[in-house]
Coordinates of C-alpha atoms in Angstrom, one line a residue:
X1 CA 138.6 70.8 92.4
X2 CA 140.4 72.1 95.4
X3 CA 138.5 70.2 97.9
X4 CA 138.5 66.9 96.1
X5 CA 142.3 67.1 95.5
X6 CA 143.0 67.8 99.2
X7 CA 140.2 64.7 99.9
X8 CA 142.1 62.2 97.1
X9 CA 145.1 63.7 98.9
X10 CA 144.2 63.0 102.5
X11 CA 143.1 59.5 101.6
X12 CA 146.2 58.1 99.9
X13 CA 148.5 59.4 103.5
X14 CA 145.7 57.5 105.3
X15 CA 145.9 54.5 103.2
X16 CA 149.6 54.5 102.6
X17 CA 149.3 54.0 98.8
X18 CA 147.7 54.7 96.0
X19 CA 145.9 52.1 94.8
X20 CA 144.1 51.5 97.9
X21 CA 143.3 55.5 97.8
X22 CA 142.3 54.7 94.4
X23 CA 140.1 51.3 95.7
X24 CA 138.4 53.0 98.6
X25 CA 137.3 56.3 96.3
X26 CA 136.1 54.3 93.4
X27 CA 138.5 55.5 90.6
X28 CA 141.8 54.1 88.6
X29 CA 144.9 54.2 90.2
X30 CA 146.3 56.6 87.3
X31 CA 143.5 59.4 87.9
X32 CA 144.7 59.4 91.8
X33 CA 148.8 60.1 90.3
X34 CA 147.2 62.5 88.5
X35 CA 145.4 64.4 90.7
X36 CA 148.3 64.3 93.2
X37 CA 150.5 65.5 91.0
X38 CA 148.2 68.1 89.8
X39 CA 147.7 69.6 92.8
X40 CA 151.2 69.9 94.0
X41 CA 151.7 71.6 90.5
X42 CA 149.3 73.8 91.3
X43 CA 150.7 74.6 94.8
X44 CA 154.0 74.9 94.0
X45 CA 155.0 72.5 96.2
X46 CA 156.6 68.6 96.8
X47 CA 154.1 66.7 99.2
X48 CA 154.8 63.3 99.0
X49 CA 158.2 62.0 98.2
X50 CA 157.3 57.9 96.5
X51 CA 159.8 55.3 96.0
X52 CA 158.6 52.0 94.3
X53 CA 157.9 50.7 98.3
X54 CA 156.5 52.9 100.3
X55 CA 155.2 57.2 100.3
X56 CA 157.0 59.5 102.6
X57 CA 155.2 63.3 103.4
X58 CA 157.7 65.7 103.0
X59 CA 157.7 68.5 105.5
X60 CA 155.3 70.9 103.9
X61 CA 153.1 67.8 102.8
X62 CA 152.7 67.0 106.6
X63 CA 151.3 70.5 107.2
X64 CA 149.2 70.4 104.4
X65 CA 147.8 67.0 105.4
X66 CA 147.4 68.1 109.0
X67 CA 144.9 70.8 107.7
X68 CA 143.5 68.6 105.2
X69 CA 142.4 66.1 107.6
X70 CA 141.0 68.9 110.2
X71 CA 138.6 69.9 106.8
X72 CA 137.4 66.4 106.2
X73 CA 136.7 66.0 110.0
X74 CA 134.7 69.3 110.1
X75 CA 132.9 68.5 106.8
X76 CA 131.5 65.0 108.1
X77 CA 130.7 66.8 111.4
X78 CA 129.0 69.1 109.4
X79 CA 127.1 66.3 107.4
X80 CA 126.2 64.5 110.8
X81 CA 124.7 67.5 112.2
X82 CA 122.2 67.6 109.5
X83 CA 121.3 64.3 109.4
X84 CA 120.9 64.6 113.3
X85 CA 118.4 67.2 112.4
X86 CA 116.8 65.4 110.2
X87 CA 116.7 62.8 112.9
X88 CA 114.7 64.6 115.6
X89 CA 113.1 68.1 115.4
X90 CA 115.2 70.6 117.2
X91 CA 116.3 74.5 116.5
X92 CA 114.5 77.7 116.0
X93 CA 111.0 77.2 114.5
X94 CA 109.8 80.5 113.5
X95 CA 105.6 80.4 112.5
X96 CA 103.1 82.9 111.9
X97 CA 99.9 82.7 112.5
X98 CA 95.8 84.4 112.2
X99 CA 95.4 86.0 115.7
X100 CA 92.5 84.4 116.9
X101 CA 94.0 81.0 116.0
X102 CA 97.2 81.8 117.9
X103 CA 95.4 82.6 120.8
X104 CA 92.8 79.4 120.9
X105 CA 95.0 76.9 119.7
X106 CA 98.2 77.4 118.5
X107 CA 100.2 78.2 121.8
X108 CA 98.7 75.0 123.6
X109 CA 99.9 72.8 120.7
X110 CA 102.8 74.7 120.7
X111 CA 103.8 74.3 123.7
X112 CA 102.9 70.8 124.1
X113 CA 105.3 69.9 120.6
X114 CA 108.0 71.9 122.5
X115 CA 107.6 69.6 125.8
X116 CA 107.9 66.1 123.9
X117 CA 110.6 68.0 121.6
X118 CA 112.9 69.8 124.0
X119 CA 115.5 70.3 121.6
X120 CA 113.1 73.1 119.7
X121 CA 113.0 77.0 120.0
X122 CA 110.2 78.8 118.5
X123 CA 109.8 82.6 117.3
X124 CA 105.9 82.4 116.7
X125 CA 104.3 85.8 115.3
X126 CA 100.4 86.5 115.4
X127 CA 99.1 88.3 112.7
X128 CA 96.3 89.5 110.1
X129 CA 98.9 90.1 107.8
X130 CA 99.3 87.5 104.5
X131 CA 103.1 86.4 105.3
X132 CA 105.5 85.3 102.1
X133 CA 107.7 82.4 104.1
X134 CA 110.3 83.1 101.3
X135 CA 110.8 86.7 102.0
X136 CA 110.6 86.5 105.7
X137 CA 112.1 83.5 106.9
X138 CA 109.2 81.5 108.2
X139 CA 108.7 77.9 108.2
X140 CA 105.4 78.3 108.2
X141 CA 102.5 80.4 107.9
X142 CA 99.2 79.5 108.6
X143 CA 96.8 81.5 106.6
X144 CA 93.5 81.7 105.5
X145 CA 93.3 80.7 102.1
X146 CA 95.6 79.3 99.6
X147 CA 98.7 81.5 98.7
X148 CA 98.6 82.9 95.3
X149 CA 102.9 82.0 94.8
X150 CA 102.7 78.4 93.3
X151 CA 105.9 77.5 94.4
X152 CA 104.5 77.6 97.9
X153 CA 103.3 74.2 99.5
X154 CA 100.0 75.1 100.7
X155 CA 98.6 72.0 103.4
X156 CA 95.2 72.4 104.3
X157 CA 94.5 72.1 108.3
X158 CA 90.7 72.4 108.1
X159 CA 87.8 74.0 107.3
X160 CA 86.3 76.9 109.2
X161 CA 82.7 77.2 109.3
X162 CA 80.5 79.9 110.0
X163 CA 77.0 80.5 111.6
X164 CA 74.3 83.6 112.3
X165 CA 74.5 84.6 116.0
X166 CA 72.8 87.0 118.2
X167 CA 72.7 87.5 121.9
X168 CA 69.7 86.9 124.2
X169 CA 69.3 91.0 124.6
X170 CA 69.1 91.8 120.9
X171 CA 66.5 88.9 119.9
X172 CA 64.4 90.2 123.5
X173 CA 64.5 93.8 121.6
X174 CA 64.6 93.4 117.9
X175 CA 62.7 89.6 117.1
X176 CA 64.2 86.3 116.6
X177 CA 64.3 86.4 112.6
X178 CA 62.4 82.8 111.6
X179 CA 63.5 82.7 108.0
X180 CA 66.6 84.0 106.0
X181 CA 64.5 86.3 104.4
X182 CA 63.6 88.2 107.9
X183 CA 67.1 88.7 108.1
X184 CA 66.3 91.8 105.7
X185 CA 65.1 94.3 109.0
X186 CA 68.1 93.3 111.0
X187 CA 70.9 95.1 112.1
X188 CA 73.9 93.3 110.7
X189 CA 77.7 93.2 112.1
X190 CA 79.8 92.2 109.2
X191 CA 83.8 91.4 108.8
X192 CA 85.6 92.9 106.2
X193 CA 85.8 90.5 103.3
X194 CA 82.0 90.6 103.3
X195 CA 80.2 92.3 100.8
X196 CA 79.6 95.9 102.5
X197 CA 75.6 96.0 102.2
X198 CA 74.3 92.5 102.0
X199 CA 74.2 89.3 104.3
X200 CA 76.6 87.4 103.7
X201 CA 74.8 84.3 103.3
X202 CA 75.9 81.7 99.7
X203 CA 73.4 81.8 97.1
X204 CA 71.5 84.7 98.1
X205 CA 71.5 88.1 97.3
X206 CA 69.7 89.8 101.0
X207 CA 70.1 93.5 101.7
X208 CA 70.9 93.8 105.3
X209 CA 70.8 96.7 107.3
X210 CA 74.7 97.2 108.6
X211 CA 75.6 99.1 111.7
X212 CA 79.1 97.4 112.0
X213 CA 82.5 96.4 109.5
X214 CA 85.3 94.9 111.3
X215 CA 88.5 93.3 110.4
X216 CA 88.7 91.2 113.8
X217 CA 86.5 87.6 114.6
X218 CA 87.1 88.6 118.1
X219 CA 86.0 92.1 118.1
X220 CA 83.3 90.8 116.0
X221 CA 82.2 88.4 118.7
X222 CA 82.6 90.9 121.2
X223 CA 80.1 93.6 119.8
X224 CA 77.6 90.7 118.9
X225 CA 77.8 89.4 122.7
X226 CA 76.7 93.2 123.7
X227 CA 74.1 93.3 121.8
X228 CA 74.5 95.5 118.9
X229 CA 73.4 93.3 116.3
X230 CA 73.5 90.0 114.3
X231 CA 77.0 88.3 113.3
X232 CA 78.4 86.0 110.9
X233 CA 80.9 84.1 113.3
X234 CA 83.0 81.3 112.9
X235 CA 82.5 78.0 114.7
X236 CA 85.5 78.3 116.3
X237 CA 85.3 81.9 118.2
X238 CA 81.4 81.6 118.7
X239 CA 80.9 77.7 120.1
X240 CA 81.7 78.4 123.7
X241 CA 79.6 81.4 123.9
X242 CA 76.7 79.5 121.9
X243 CA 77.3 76.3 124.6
X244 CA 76.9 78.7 127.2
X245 CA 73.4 80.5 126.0
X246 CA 75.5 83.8 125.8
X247 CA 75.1 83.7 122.0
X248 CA 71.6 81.9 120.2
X249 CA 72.4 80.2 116.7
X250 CA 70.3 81.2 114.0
X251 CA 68.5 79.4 111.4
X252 CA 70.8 76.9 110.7
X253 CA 69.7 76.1 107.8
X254 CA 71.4 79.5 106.6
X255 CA 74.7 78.7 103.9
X256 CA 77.9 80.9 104.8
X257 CA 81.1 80.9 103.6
X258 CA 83.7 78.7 104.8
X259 CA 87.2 79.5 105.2
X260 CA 90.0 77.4 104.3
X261 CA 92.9 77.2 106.7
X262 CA 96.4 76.6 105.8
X263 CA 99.8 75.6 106.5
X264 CA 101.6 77.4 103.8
X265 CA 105.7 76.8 103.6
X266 CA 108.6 77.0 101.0
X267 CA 109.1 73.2 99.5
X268 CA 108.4 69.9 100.6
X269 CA 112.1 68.9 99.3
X270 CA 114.3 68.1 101.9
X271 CA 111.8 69.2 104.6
X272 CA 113.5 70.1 107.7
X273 CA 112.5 67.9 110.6
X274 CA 111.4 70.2 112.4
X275 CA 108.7 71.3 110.0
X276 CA 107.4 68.1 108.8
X277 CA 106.7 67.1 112.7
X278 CA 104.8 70.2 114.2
X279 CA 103.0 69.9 110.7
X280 CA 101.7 66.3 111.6
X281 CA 101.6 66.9 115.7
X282 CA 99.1 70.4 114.6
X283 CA 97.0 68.5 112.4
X284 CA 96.3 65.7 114.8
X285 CA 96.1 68.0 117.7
X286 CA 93.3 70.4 116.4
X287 CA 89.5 69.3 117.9
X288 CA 87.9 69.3 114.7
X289 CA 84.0 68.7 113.6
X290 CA 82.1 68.8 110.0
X291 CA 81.1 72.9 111.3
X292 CA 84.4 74.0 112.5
X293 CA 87.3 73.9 114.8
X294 CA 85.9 74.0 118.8
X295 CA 87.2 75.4 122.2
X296 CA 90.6 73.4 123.4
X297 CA 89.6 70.2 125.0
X298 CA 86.4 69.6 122.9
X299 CA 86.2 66.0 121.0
X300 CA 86.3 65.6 117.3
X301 CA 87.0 64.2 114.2
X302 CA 90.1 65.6 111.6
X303 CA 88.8 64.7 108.2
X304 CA 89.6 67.8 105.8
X305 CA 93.2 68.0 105.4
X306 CA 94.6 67.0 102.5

């Protein structure tokens, strides 16, 4: 109540009467009385002095209204400053992200969004952790997977796909395997969300013989590029090394999982402008194909966000 009064109050100084107060806010002349007189009931105190021709502010009422009018400036500064932000993307963008994803793509789109967006800062954390925006304060957290909180807006960026590698030097000392079932006498480098003693391969149920669990795609990579055995790798940290004959594919006819990749954030109500646009300048930005996201630079098509 406080704030309307001191608004009905500035506007009937500004207008010099009450019925254009009462005119220019939309209500009956009477209410406005009212109100006024409410208020300086409730303050204790005379503000306007009225004669049947004209309103006079009384001494204290010209304090009051000098305050009164400095809040209804800083209010609609206050509204224009959101709008302007609503207007073009600018303050701190805080994102977290998968590691590897940081690394090969997000810090190049990143930085590019930040050169056509000056106005933008960016706190940007890289991460194997699952990251609850709500309780941390992100705008968004790209993920692997869909968050189990349903009241988070989950927007899928793509699709990562995954393929059997092996290096030159362990095919040249262990075989190249020429069907999914000869995968059975081969050393096998698995990640962590595989399932500890088999390939991890869809529909199929093959033993493999496992000299390595790791928790990192890179590290993964790494120890498949030296040679200790064969890896599930995705597209996107194996295609340069596979272009480059460091790493063979094999048997492509082989079905792995995919992962899902998301852009997970708090509400798509009265989306700050700062979120909706990285979110669309990310998704265009990403070289995509049907197997998976490629090295930065390399062509493709974006057809799996939703």
């Amino acid at each position: 109540m406080g704030l309307d009064d001191a608004l009905i109050f500035t506007r009937v100084v500004e207008c010099h009467s009450f019925t254009q107060a009462a005119t220019s806010l939309g209500m009956q002349k009477s209410t406005v009385s009212r109100r006024i007189a409410l208020l300086e009931e409730r303050l204790g105190v005379r503000l306007l002095n009225r004669t049947t021709r004209k309103l006079r502010l009384t001494e204290v009422g010209q304090a009051y209204y000098e305050r009164c009018r400095q809040i209804m400036l800083d209010f609609a500064e206050a509204e224009q400053a959101v709008m302007q932000l609503q207007r073009e993307p600018s303050g701190l963008l805080r994102i977290t992200s998968p590691i590897e994803f940081g690394q090969l793509f997000l810090g190049r789109v990143l930085g590019e969004f930040m050169r056509q967006y000056p106005q933008i800062d960016a706190e940007v954390e890289l991460t194997s952790r699952l990251v609850d925006p709500l309780e941390e304060g992100v705008d968004i957290a790209i993920q692997v997977g869909q968050p189990q909180d349903s009241t988070l807006i989950a927007r899928k960026l793509f699709e990562s796909g995954r393929r059997l590698c092996a290096s030159p030097a362990y095919l040249a000392a262990h075989g190249t395997p020429r069907s999914v079932a000869e995968l059975e006498g081969h050393r096998a480098i698995l990640l962590q969300q595989d399932a500890p003693r088999y390939w991890p391969l869809l529909g199929e149920h093959l033993p493999c013989q496992r000299v390595m669990t790791c928790n990192n795609i890179t590290f993964a990579r790494e120890a498949t590029l030296a040679g200790a055995g064969i890896a599930g790798l995705p597209v996107m940290i194996s295609e340069e090394a596979v272009r480059s004959g460091r790493l063979v594919e094999l048997l492509p006819e082989a079905r792995l999982p995919v992962g899902e990749v998301y852009a997970i954030y708090p509400s798509r109500r009265f989306q700050a402008m700062k979120v909706k646009t990285f979110l669309d300048f990310l998704i265009i930005s990403l070289p995509i194909t049907r197997g998976g996201l490629l090295e930065p630079g390399a062509a493709g098509l974006l057809t799996s966000p939703a």
